[in-house]
Coordinates of N, CA and C and ligand atoms in Angstrom, one line a residue:
X1 N 79.8 82.3 117.8 CA 80.2 80.9 117.1 C 81.5 80.4 117.4
X2 N 81.4 79.2 117.3 CA 82.5 78.3 118.0 C 83.7 78.3 116.9
X3 N 85.1 78.1 117.4 CA 86.1 78.3 116.7 C 86.4 77.3 115.6
X4 N 85.5 76.0 115.5 CA 85.8 75.5 114.5 C 84.7 75.7 113.5
X5 N 83.4 76.4 114.1 CA 82.7 76.6 112.8 C 83.2 77.8 111.9
X6 N 84.1 78.7 112.9 CA 84.3 80.0 112.1 C 85.8 79.5 111.2
X7 N 86.3 78.7 111.8 CA 87.5 77.8 110.8 C 87.0 77.6 109.4
X8 N 85.9 76.8 109.6 CA 85.1 76.0 108.4 C 84.9 77.2 107.6
X9 N 84.4 78.5 107.9 CA 84.0 79.2 107.0 C 85.2 79.9 106.3
X10 N 86.2 80.0 107.4 CA 87.6 80.7 106.7 C 88.0 79.6 105.4
X11 N 88.1 78.8 105.8 CA 88.8 77.3 104.8 C 87.8 77.4 103.8
X12 N 86.7 77.4 103.8 CA 85.8 77.3 102.4 C 86.1 78.5 101.6
X13 N 86.5 79.7 102.3 CA 86.6 81.2 101.4 C 87.9 80.7 100.7
X14 N 88.9 80.1 101.4 CA 90.0 80.2 100.7 C 90.3 79.1 99.4
X15 N 89.0 78.3 99.3 CA 88.9 77.5 98.1 C 89.2 78.3 96.7
X16 N 88.3 79.5 96.7 CA 88.2 80.1 95.7 C 89.6 80.9 95.5
X17 N 90.6 80.7 96.0 CA 91.9 81.3 95.9 C 92.5 80.0 94.9
X18 N 92.0 78.9 94.5 CA 92.4 77.8 93.9 C 93.4 77.1 94.7
X19 N 93.5 76.9 96.2 CA 94.4 76.7 96.8 C 93.9 74.6 96.5
X20 N 95.0 73.9 96.7 CA 94.6 72.4 96.7 C 93.9 71.9 97.7
X21 N 93.3 70.8 97.7 CA 92.5 70.1 99.1 C 93.2 70.1 100.2
X22 N 94.6 69.3 99.9 CA 95.6 68.7 100.7 C 96.0 70.0 101.8
X23 N 96.2 71.1 101.0 CA 96.7 72.5 102.1 C 95.3 73.0 102.9
X24 N 93.9 72.9 102.3 CA 92.7 73.2 102.9 C 92.3 72.1 103.9
X25 N 92.9 70.8 103.6 CA 92.7 69.9 104.9 C 93.4 70.1 106.3
X26 N 94.8 70.3 105.5 CA 95.8 70.6 106.8 C 95.4 71.9 107.3
X27 N 94.9 72.9 107.1 CA 94.6 74.4 107.7 C 93.4 73.8 108.5
X28 N 92.4 73.2 107.9 CA 91.3 72.8 108.8 C 91.5 72.2 110.0
X29 N 92.8 71.4 110.1 CA 93.1 70.7 111.3 C 94.0 71.5 112.2
X30 N 94.2 72.9 111.9 CA 95.3 73.8 112.8 C 94.4 74.5 113.6
X31 N 94.4 74.7 114.6 CA 93.4 75.7 115.6 C 94.3 77.1 115.7
X32 N 94.1 78.1 114.6 CA 94.8 79.1 114.6 C 94.5 79.9 115.7
X33 N 93.7 79.8 116.5 CA 93.3 80.7 117.7 C 94.4 80.4 118.8
X34 N 95.1 79.1 118.8 CA 96.1 78.8 119.6 C 97.3 79.7 119.2
X35 N 97.3 80.3 118.0 CA 98.6 80.8 117.8 C 98.5 82.4 117.7
X36 N 97.4 83.1 118.3 CA 97.0 84.4 118.3 C 97.1 84.8 119.7
X37 N 97.4 86.3 119.7 CA 97.6 86.7 121.3 C 96.1 86.6 121.7
X38 N 96.2 86.8 123.1 CA 94.7 86.9 123.8 C 93.7 88.0 123.2
X39 N 94.5 89.2 122.9 CA 93.6 90.3 122.6 C 93.1 90.2 121.2
X40 N 93.6 89.2 120.3 CA 93.0 89.3 118.8 C 92.1 87.8 118.8
X41 N 91.7 87.1 119.9 CA 91.0 85.7 119.6 C 89.7 85.8 118.9
X42 N 89.1 87.1 118.9 CA 87.9 87.4 118.2 C 88.1 87.5 116.7
X43 N 89.3 87.8 116.3 CA 89.7 87.9 114.8 C 90.6 86.7 114.3
X44 N 90.7 85.8 115.2 CA 91.7 84.7 114.8 C 91.2 84.0 113.5
X45 N 90.0 83.9 113.2 CA 89.7 83.1 112.1 C 89.4 84.1 110.6
X46 N 89.7 85.6 110.9 CA 89.3 86.5 109.9 C 91.0 86.2 108.9
X47 N 90.5 86.5 107.4 CA 91.5 86.2 106.7 C 92.5 87.6 106.7
X48 N 93.1 87.7 107.7 CA 94.1 88.9 107.7 C 95.3 88.5 108.7
X49 N 96.4 89.4 108.3 CA 97.5 89.3 109.3 C 97.1 89.9 110.5
X50 N 97.8 89.3 111.9 CA 97.5 90.1 113.1 C 98.7 89.9 114.1
X51 N 98.8 91.1 114.4 CA 100.0 91.7 115.4 C 100.4 90.4 116.5
X52 N 101.5 90.1 116.5 CA 101.7 89.3 117.3 C 103.0 89.8 118.3
X53 N 103.3 91.1 118.4 CA 104.3 91.7 119.1 C 105.6 91.9 118.4
X54 N 106.7 92.9 119.0 CA 107.7 93.1 118.5 C 107.7 93.8 116.8
X55 N 106.7 94.2 116.7 CA 106.2 94.6 115.3 C 106.3 93.5 114.4
X56 N 105.6 92.4 114.6 CA 105.8 91.4 113.7 C 104.4 90.7 113.5
X57 N 103.9 90.0 112.6 CA 102.8 89.7 112.4 C 102.6 88.2 112.5
X58 N 101.6 87.3 112.6 CA 101.3 86.3 112.0 C 100.5 86.4 110.7
X59 N 101.1 85.7 109.7 CA 100.4 86.1 108.3 C 99.2 85.5 108.0
X60 N 98.4 86.5 106.9 CA 97.0 86.0 106.8 C 97.0 84.7 106.3
X61 N 96.0 84.0 106.5 CA 95.5 82.5 106.0 C 95.8 82.3 104.7
X62 N 95.2 83.3 103.9 CA 95.5 83.0 102.4 C 96.8 82.9 102.1
X63 N 97.7 83.6 102.5 CA 99.2 83.7 102.1 C 99.9 82.3 102.9
X64 N 99.7 81.8 103.7 CA 100.0 80.6 104.2 C 99.6 79.6 103.0
X65 N 98.5 79.7 102.8 CA 97.7 78.6 101.8 C 98.6 78.5 100.5
X66 N 98.9 79.8 100.0 CA 99.5 80.2 98.7 C 100.8 79.7 98.9
X67 N 101.5 80.0 99.9 CA 102.9 79.5 99.8 C 103.0 78.1 100.1
X68 N 102.0 77.5 101.2 CA 102.2 75.9 101.1 C 101.9 75.5 99.9
X69 N 100.8 75.6 99.1 CA 100.5 75.3 97.8 C 101.7 75.4 96.6
X70 N 102.3 76.7 96.6 CA 103.3 76.7 95.9 C 104.5 75.4 96.1
X71 N 104.7 75.3 97.3 CA 105.7 74.3 97.7 C 105.6 73.0 97.4
X72 N 104.4 72.9 97.1 CA 104.0 71.1 96.9 C 104.7 70.3 97.8
X73 N 104.2 70.2 99.1 CA 104.5 69.5 100.4 C 104.0 68.2 100.3
X74 N 104.7 67.1 100.6 CA 104.5 66.0 100.9 C 104.7 65.0 101.9
X75 N 104.0 64.1 102.4 CA 104.4 63.6 103.6 C 105.9 63.0 103.5
X76 N 106.6 63.4 104.8 CA 108.1 62.8 105.2 C 108.8 63.5 104.9
X77 N 108.5 65.1 104.5 CA 109.6 65.8 103.9 C 110.2 66.9 105.2
X78 N 111.5 67.1 104.6 CA 112.3 67.9 105.9 C 112.2 69.4 105.6
X79 N 111.6 70.2 106.1 CA 111.5 71.5 105.7 C 111.9 72.4 106.6
X80 N 112.8 73.8 106.1 CA 113.0 74.6 106.7 C 112.1 76.0 106.4
X81 N 111.8 76.5 107.6 CA 110.9 77.5 107.9 C 112.1 78.9 108.4
X82 N 112.2 80.1 107.8 CA 112.7 81.2 108.0 C 111.8 82.2 108.8
X83 N 111.7 82.3 110.2 CA 110.6 83.1 110.4 C 109.6 82.5 111.0
X84 N 109.8 82.3 112.3 CA 108.7 81.3 113.0 C 107.3 81.9 113.7
X85 N 107.8 83.3 113.8 CA 106.6 84.4 114.4 C 105.6 83.7 115.6
X86 N 104.2 83.2 115.3 CA 103.9 82.6 116.0 C 103.8 81.0 116.2
X87 N 104.3 80.3 114.9 CA 104.3 78.9 115.1 C 103.3 78.6 113.9
X88 N 102.3 79.4 113.4 CA 101.1 78.8 112.6 C 101.6 78.0 111.4
X89 N 102.3 78.9 110.7 CA 102.7 78.3 109.2 C 103.6 77.0 109.4
X90 N 104.2 77.0 110.6 CA 104.9 75.4 110.9 C 104.2 74.6 111.1
X91 N 103.0 75.1 111.8 CA 101.9 74.1 112.2 C 101.5 73.4 111.0
X92 N 101.0 74.1 109.9 CA 100.3 73.8 109.0 C 101.4 72.8 107.8
X93 N 102.4 73.3 107.9 CA 103.3 72.6 107.1 C 103.6 71.1 107.7
X94 N 103.7 71.2 109.4 CA 103.7 69.8 110.1 C 102.8 69.0 109.9
X95 N 101.6 69.7 109.7 CA 100.4 68.5 109.3 C 100.6 67.8 107.9
X96 N 101.0 68.8 106.7 CA 101.4 68.3 105.8 C 102.4 67.4 105.4
X97 N 103.6 67.3 106.2 CA 104.7 66.5 106.3 C 104.3 65.2 107.1
X98 N 103.4 65.1 108.1 CA 103.0 64.3 108.9 C 104.2 63.7 109.8
X99 N 103.5 62.6 110.7 CA 104.7 62.1 111.7 C 105.9 61.8 111.2
X100 N 106.1 61.4 109.7 CA 107.7 60.9 109.3 C 108.3 62.4 108.9
X101 N 107.8 63.1 108.9 CA 108.5 64.5 108.2 C 109.1 65.4 109.5
X102 N 109.4 66.6 109.2 CA 110.2 67.5 110.1 C 110.0 69.0 109.9
X103 N 109.7 70.0 110.6 CA 109.9 71.0 110.4 C 111.0 71.8 111.4
X104 N 111.8 72.6 110.7 CA 112.6 73.4 111.3 C 112.4 74.7 111.1
X105 N 112.1 75.4 112.2 CA 111.7 76.9 111.8 C 112.6 77.5 113.0
X106 N 113.2 78.7 112.3 CA 114.2 79.7 112.8 C 113.7 81.2 112.8
X107 N 113.8 81.4 114.3 CA 113.2 82.9 114.6 C 114.1 83.8 115.1
X108 N 114.5 85.1 114.7 CA 115.6 85.9 115.0 C 115.2 86.6 116.3
X109 N 114.0 86.8 116.7 CA 113.6 87.5 117.8 C 113.1 86.4 119.2
X110 N 114.2 86.3 120.2 CA 114.1 85.3 121.4 C 112.4 85.1 121.6
X111 N 112.0 86.2 122.1 CA 110.6 86.2 122.8 C 109.5 85.7 121.6
X112 N 109.9 85.6 120.5 CA 109.0 85.1 119.2 C 109.0 83.8 119.0
X113 N 110.6 83.0 119.4 CA 110.9 82.1 119.2 C 110.5 81.6 120.3
X114 N 110.3 81.8 121.2 CA 109.7 81.1 122.7 C 108.1 81.1 122.5
X115 N 107.4 82.3 121.8 CA 105.9 82.3 121.6 C 105.9 81.1 120.8
X116 N 106.4 80.9 119.8 CA 106.1 79.9 118.8 C 106.2 78.6 119.2
X117 N 107.5 78.5 120.1 CA 107.4 77.0 120.8 C 106.2 76.5 121.6
X118 N 106.0 77.7 122.3 CA 104.8 77.4 123.5 C 103.6 77.0 122.6
X119 N 103.3 78.0 121.5 CA 102.2 77.8 120.7 C 102.2 76.2 119.9
X120 N 102.9 75.9 119.8 CA 103.2 74.6 118.8 C 103.3 73.3 119.8
X121 N 103.7 73.7 121.3 CA 103.6 72.6 122.3 C 102.3 72.3 122.5
X122 N 101.4 73.6 123.1 CA 100.0 73.8 123.2 C 98.8 73.2 122.2
X123 N 99.7 73.0 120.9 CA 98.7 72.7 119.8 C 99.3 71.2 119.5
X124 N 100.1 70.6 120.4 CA 100.5 69.3 120.3 C 101.1 69.0 119.3
X125 N 102.1 69.6 118.5 CA 102.9 69.5 117.5 C 104.7 68.9 117.9
X126 N 104.8 67.7 117.4 CA 105.9 67.0 118.2 C 107.1 67.2 116.9
X127 N 106.6 67.2 115.6 CA 107.5 67.1 114.5 C 107.7 68.9 114.3
X128 N 108.0 69.7 115.0 CA 108.6 70.6 114.6 C 109.6 71.1 115.7
X129 N 110.8 71.9 115.3 CA 111.9 72.0 115.9 C 112.2 73.8 115.6
X130 N 111.9 74.4 117.0 CA 112.0 75.9 116.8 C 113.6 76.3 117.4
X131 N 114.3 77.1 116.4 CA 115.6 77.2 116.6 C 116.0 78.8 116.6
X132 N 116.3 79.5 117.7 CA 116.4 81.2 117.8 C 117.8 81.4 117.1
X133 N 117.8 81.9 115.9 CA 119.2 82.3 115.4 C 118.5 83.3 114.1
X134 N 119.7 83.6 113.6 CA 119.5 84.6 112.1 C 119.3 83.5 110.9
X135 N 118.1 83.3 110.7 CA 117.8 82.5 109.5 C 118.0 82.7 108.3
X136 N 118.5 83.9 108.0 CA 118.9 84.3 106.8 C 120.3 83.7 106.2
X137 N 120.9 83.0 107.2 CA 122.0 82.0 107.0 C 121.6 80.4 106.8
X138 N 120.4 80.3 107.3 CA 119.9 79.0 107.1 C 120.0 78.3 108.3
X139 N 120.2 77.0 108.2 CA 120.3 76.3 109.3 C 121.3 74.9 109.0
X140 N 122.6 75.1 109.0 CA 123.4 74.2 108.4 C 123.5 72.7 109.3
X141 N 123.1 72.9 110.4 CA 123.2 71.7 111.2 C 122.1 70.4 110.4
X142 N 121.2 70.8 109.8 CA 120.0 69.5 109.5 C 120.0 69.9 108.1
X143 N 120.8 70.7 107.2 CA 120.6 70.6 105.7 C 121.0 69.2 104.9
X144 N 120.3 68.9 104.1 CA 119.8 69.7 102.8 C 118.3 69.6 103.1
X145 N 117.4 70.6 102.8 CA 116.0 70.7 103.1 C 115.6 70.4 101.5
X146 N 114.1 70.0 101.9 CA 113.5 69.5 100.5 C 112.5 70.5 100.2
X147 N 112.3 71.5 101.1 CA 111.5 73.0 101.1 C 112.0 73.8 101.6
X148 N 112.0 75.0 101.4 CA 112.2 76.3 102.2 C 111.2 77.3 102.1
X149 N 110.7 77.5 103.1 CA 109.7 78.5 103.5 C 110.4 79.6 103.9
X150 N 110.3 81.0 103.5 CA 110.9 82.0 104.2 C 109.6 83.0 104.0
X151 N 109.4 83.5 105.4 CA 108.3 84.2 105.6 C 108.5 85.9 106.0
X152 N 109.6 86.3 105.5 CA 110.1 87.7 105.4 C 110.8 88.0 104.1
X153 N 110.8 89.5 103.8 CA 111.3 89.7 102.8 C 112.8 89.9 102.7
X154 N 113.5 89.5 101.5 CA 114.8 89.6 101.4 C 115.2 90.4 100.2
X155 N 116.4 91.2 100.8 CA 117.0 91.9 99.4 C 116.8 91.2 98.1
X156 N 117.6 90.0 98.4 CA 117.7 88.8 97.4 C 118.1 87.4 97.7
X157 N 117.9 86.4 97.1 CA 118.0 85.0 97.6 C 118.8 85.1 98.3
X158 N 118.8 84.9 99.4 CA 120.3 84.4 100.4 C 120.9 83.4 99.8
X159 N 122.4 83.3 99.5 CA 123.0 82.2 99.0 C 123.0 80.9 99.9
X160 N 123.1 81.2 101.4 CA 123.4 79.8 102.2 C 121.8 79.0 101.9
X161 N 121.0 79.5 101.7 CA 119.4 79.2 101.5 C 119.5 78.1 100.2
X162 N 120.1 79.0 99.0 CA 119.9 78.1 97.9 C 121.1 77.1 98.0
X163 N 122.3 77.0 98.8 CA 123.2 76.0 99.0 C 122.5 75.0 100.1
X164 N 121.6 75.3 100.9 CA 120.8 74.2 101.8 C 119.7 73.7 101.1
X165 N 119.2 74.3 100.1 CA 118.2 73.3 99.4 C 118.4 72.2 98.7
X166 N 117.9 71.0 98.8 CA 118.2 69.7 98.4 C 118.1 69.6 96.6
X167 N 118.8 68.9 96.1 CA 118.2 68.6 94.4 C 116.6 68.6 94.6
X168 N 116.3 68.8 93.5 CA 114.5 68.5 93.3 C 114.1 69.5 94.5
X169 N 114.5 70.3 95.2 CA 113.8 71.0 96.1 C 113.4 72.3 95.3
X170 N 112.3 72.9 96.3 CA 111.5 74.1 95.8 C 111.8 75.0 97.3
X171 N 111.9 76.3 97.0 CA 112.0 77.6 98.0 C 111.1 78.5 97.6
X172 N 110.3 78.9 98.6 CA 109.5 80.2 98.3 C 109.8 81.3 99.3
X173 N 110.1 82.6 98.6 CA 110.7 83.5 99.3 C 110.3 84.7 98.6
X174 N 110.0 85.7 99.8 CA 109.3 87.2 99.1 C 110.8 88.0 98.7
X175 N 111.1 88.6 97.6 CA 112.3 89.4 97.4 C 111.6 90.7 97.1
X176 N 112.6 91.5 97.7 CA 112.3 93.3 97.4 C 112.2 94.0 98.6
X177 N 112.4 95.5 98.1 CA 112.2 96.5 99.3 C 111.2 97.3 98.6
X178 N 110.0 97.4 99.4 CA 108.6 98.5 99.1 C 108.0 97.2 98.5
X179 N 108.2 97.3 97.2 CA 107.4 96.5 96.3 C 108.2 95.0 96.1
X180 N 107.3 93.9 96.7 CA 107.9 92.8 96.6 C 107.4 91.8 95.9
X181 N 108.0 90.8 95.6 CA 107.5 89.5 94.8 C 107.9 88.3 95.3
X182 N 106.9 87.4 95.4 CA 107.0 86.0 95.9 C 107.8 85.2 94.7
X183 N 108.9 84.8 95.2 CA 110.0 84.3 94.1 C 110.0 82.7 94.5
X184 N 109.8 81.7 93.3 CA 109.8 80.7 93.6 C 110.8 80.1 93.1
X185 N 112.0 79.2 93.9 CA 113.1 78.8 93.4 C 113.2 77.4 93.3
X186 N 113.6 76.9 92.2 CA 113.9 75.4 91.9 C 114.9 75.1 91.9
X187 N 115.6 73.8 92.4 CA 116.9 73.2 92.0 C 116.3 72.0 91.4
X188 N 116.9 71.7 90.4 CA 116.8 70.3 89.7 C 117.5 69.4 90.0
X189 N 117.5 67.8 89.3 CA 118.3 66.9 89.9 C 119.9 67.0 89.9
X190 N 120.2 68.1 88.7 CA 121.6 68.3 88.7 C 122.3 69.2 89.4
X191 N 121.4 70.1 90.1 CA 121.6 71.4 90.8 C 121.3 72.6 90.2
X192 N 120.8 72.5 89.1 CA 120.9 73.8 88.2 C 119.6 74.4 89.3
X193 N 119.7 75.9 89.3 CA 118.9 76.7 89.9 C 118.0 77.3 89.1
X194 N 116.4 77.5 89.1 CA 115.9 78.4 88.2 C 115.0 79.1 89.4
X195 N 114.4 80.5 88.8 CA 113.7 81.6 89.5 C 112.5 82.1 89.0
X196 N 111.2 81.9 89.5 CA 110.1 82.2 89.0 C 109.4 83.2 90.1
X197 N 108.7 84.5 89.4 CA 108.3 85.5 90.2 C 106.6 84.7 90.1
X198 N 105.9 84.9 91.4 CA 104.6 84.5 91.5 C 103.8 85.6 91.7
X199 N 103.9 86.7 92.1 CA 103.3 87.8 92.1 C 103.8 88.7 93.3
X200 N 102.9 89.8 93.3 CA 103.1 90.9 94.6 C 102.5 90.4 96.1
X201 N 103.7 90.8 96.6 CA 103.3 90.4 98.1 C 103.5 91.3 99.3
X202 N 103.3 91.3 100.5 CA 103.8 92.4 101.4 C 104.2 91.7 102.6
X203 N 105.2 91.6 103.1 CA 106.0 90.9 104.2 C 107.1 91.9 105.1
X204 N 106.9 91.5 106.3 CA 108.1 92.4 107.0 C 109.3 91.6 106.4
X205 N 110.5 92.6 106.8 CA 112.1 92.4 106.2 C 112.3 91.5 106.9
X206 N 113.3 90.7 106.0 CA 114.3 89.6 106.7 C 115.7 90.4 107.4
X207 N 115.9 90.5 108.6 CA 116.7 91.2 109.3 C 117.9 90.3 109.5
X208 N 119.2 90.6 109.1 CA 120.1 89.4 109.4 C 121.4 89.6 108.1
X209 N 122.4 88.6 108.3 CA 123.5 88.7 107.6 C 123.1 89.3 106.1
X210 N 122.3 88.0 105.5 CA 122.0 88.3 104.3 C 120.7 88.8 103.8
X211 N 120.0 89.4 105.0 CA 118.8 90.3 105.0 C 119.1 91.7 104.9
X212 N 118.3 92.6 105.4 CA 118.4 94.3 105.6 C 119.3 94.4 106.9
Ligands
SAM301 N1 105.4 82.3 109.7 C1 105.2 83.0 110.8 C2 103.8 82.8 111.5 O1 103.0 81.6 111.2 O2 103.2 83.3 112.5 C3 104.8 84.5 110.4 C4 106.0 85.0 110.2 S1 106.2 86.9 110.3 C5 105.3 87.4 108.9 C6 108.1 86.9 109.8 C7 108.9 86.8 111.1 O3 110.5 86.5 110.4 C8 108.6 87.6 112.2 O4 108.6 87.0 113.3 C9 110.5 88.0 112.2 O5 111.0 88.3 113.5 C10 111.3 86.7 111.3 N2 112.5 87.1 110.8 C11 112.7 88.2 110.3 N3 114.3 88.1 109.9 C12 114.5 87.0 110.5 C13 115.7 86.4 110.5 N4 117.0 86.8 109.9 N5 115.9 84.9 110.9 C14 114.6 84.7 111.4 N6 113.5 85.0 111.6 C15 113.7 86.5 111.1

């Protein structure tokens, strides 16, 4: 079966998770097989996390979809992602923000920052910048961000990420050791911050100054 056919089947199956059409359409446009190592090409369109080396994974498509959905991403937004991994999630968000928006994605492991950058270039994304650094401190250079997506689990929501979230901004971040909760952080127009637990998730740990 061709990649596009497999992709259609995968995205159709995600409809039943209640994901909005805008996110499903964006995922339909991203060739996930370009973000998956050669050894896993056959499973690129299965709804599961896959190894990308260095004990890290590309997240399962349903998890990418859920996080993008919770973030309520619109065209033109500036977004910070912590944990580039393969670059796939950044590519989906790049589709959602369009040419006028931008994704800054920070990866701690130099080889994976290079992997993400290579994959994003191969897939043709120009509105994504990959930075190799400790993303638990955020990325001060380009703050504030209208949305922040953290794809590894933190002991608590890092203070710098709250500070770098713009007013009326939304952040999605897994929090906890062992049992993790996906937390949606909202900052209102006056700068007040609220937290809402979405549900249980499993992510690799956020390693760094404000991580483990
Ligand atoms: N979003 C990725 C994708 O689409 O492939 C999957 C990310 S993977 C589940 C989590 C990533 O977070 C790993 O690549 C890991 O190296 C990275 N990570 C962990 N701690 C980090 C930190 N402090 N700063 C930046 N990246 C970090």
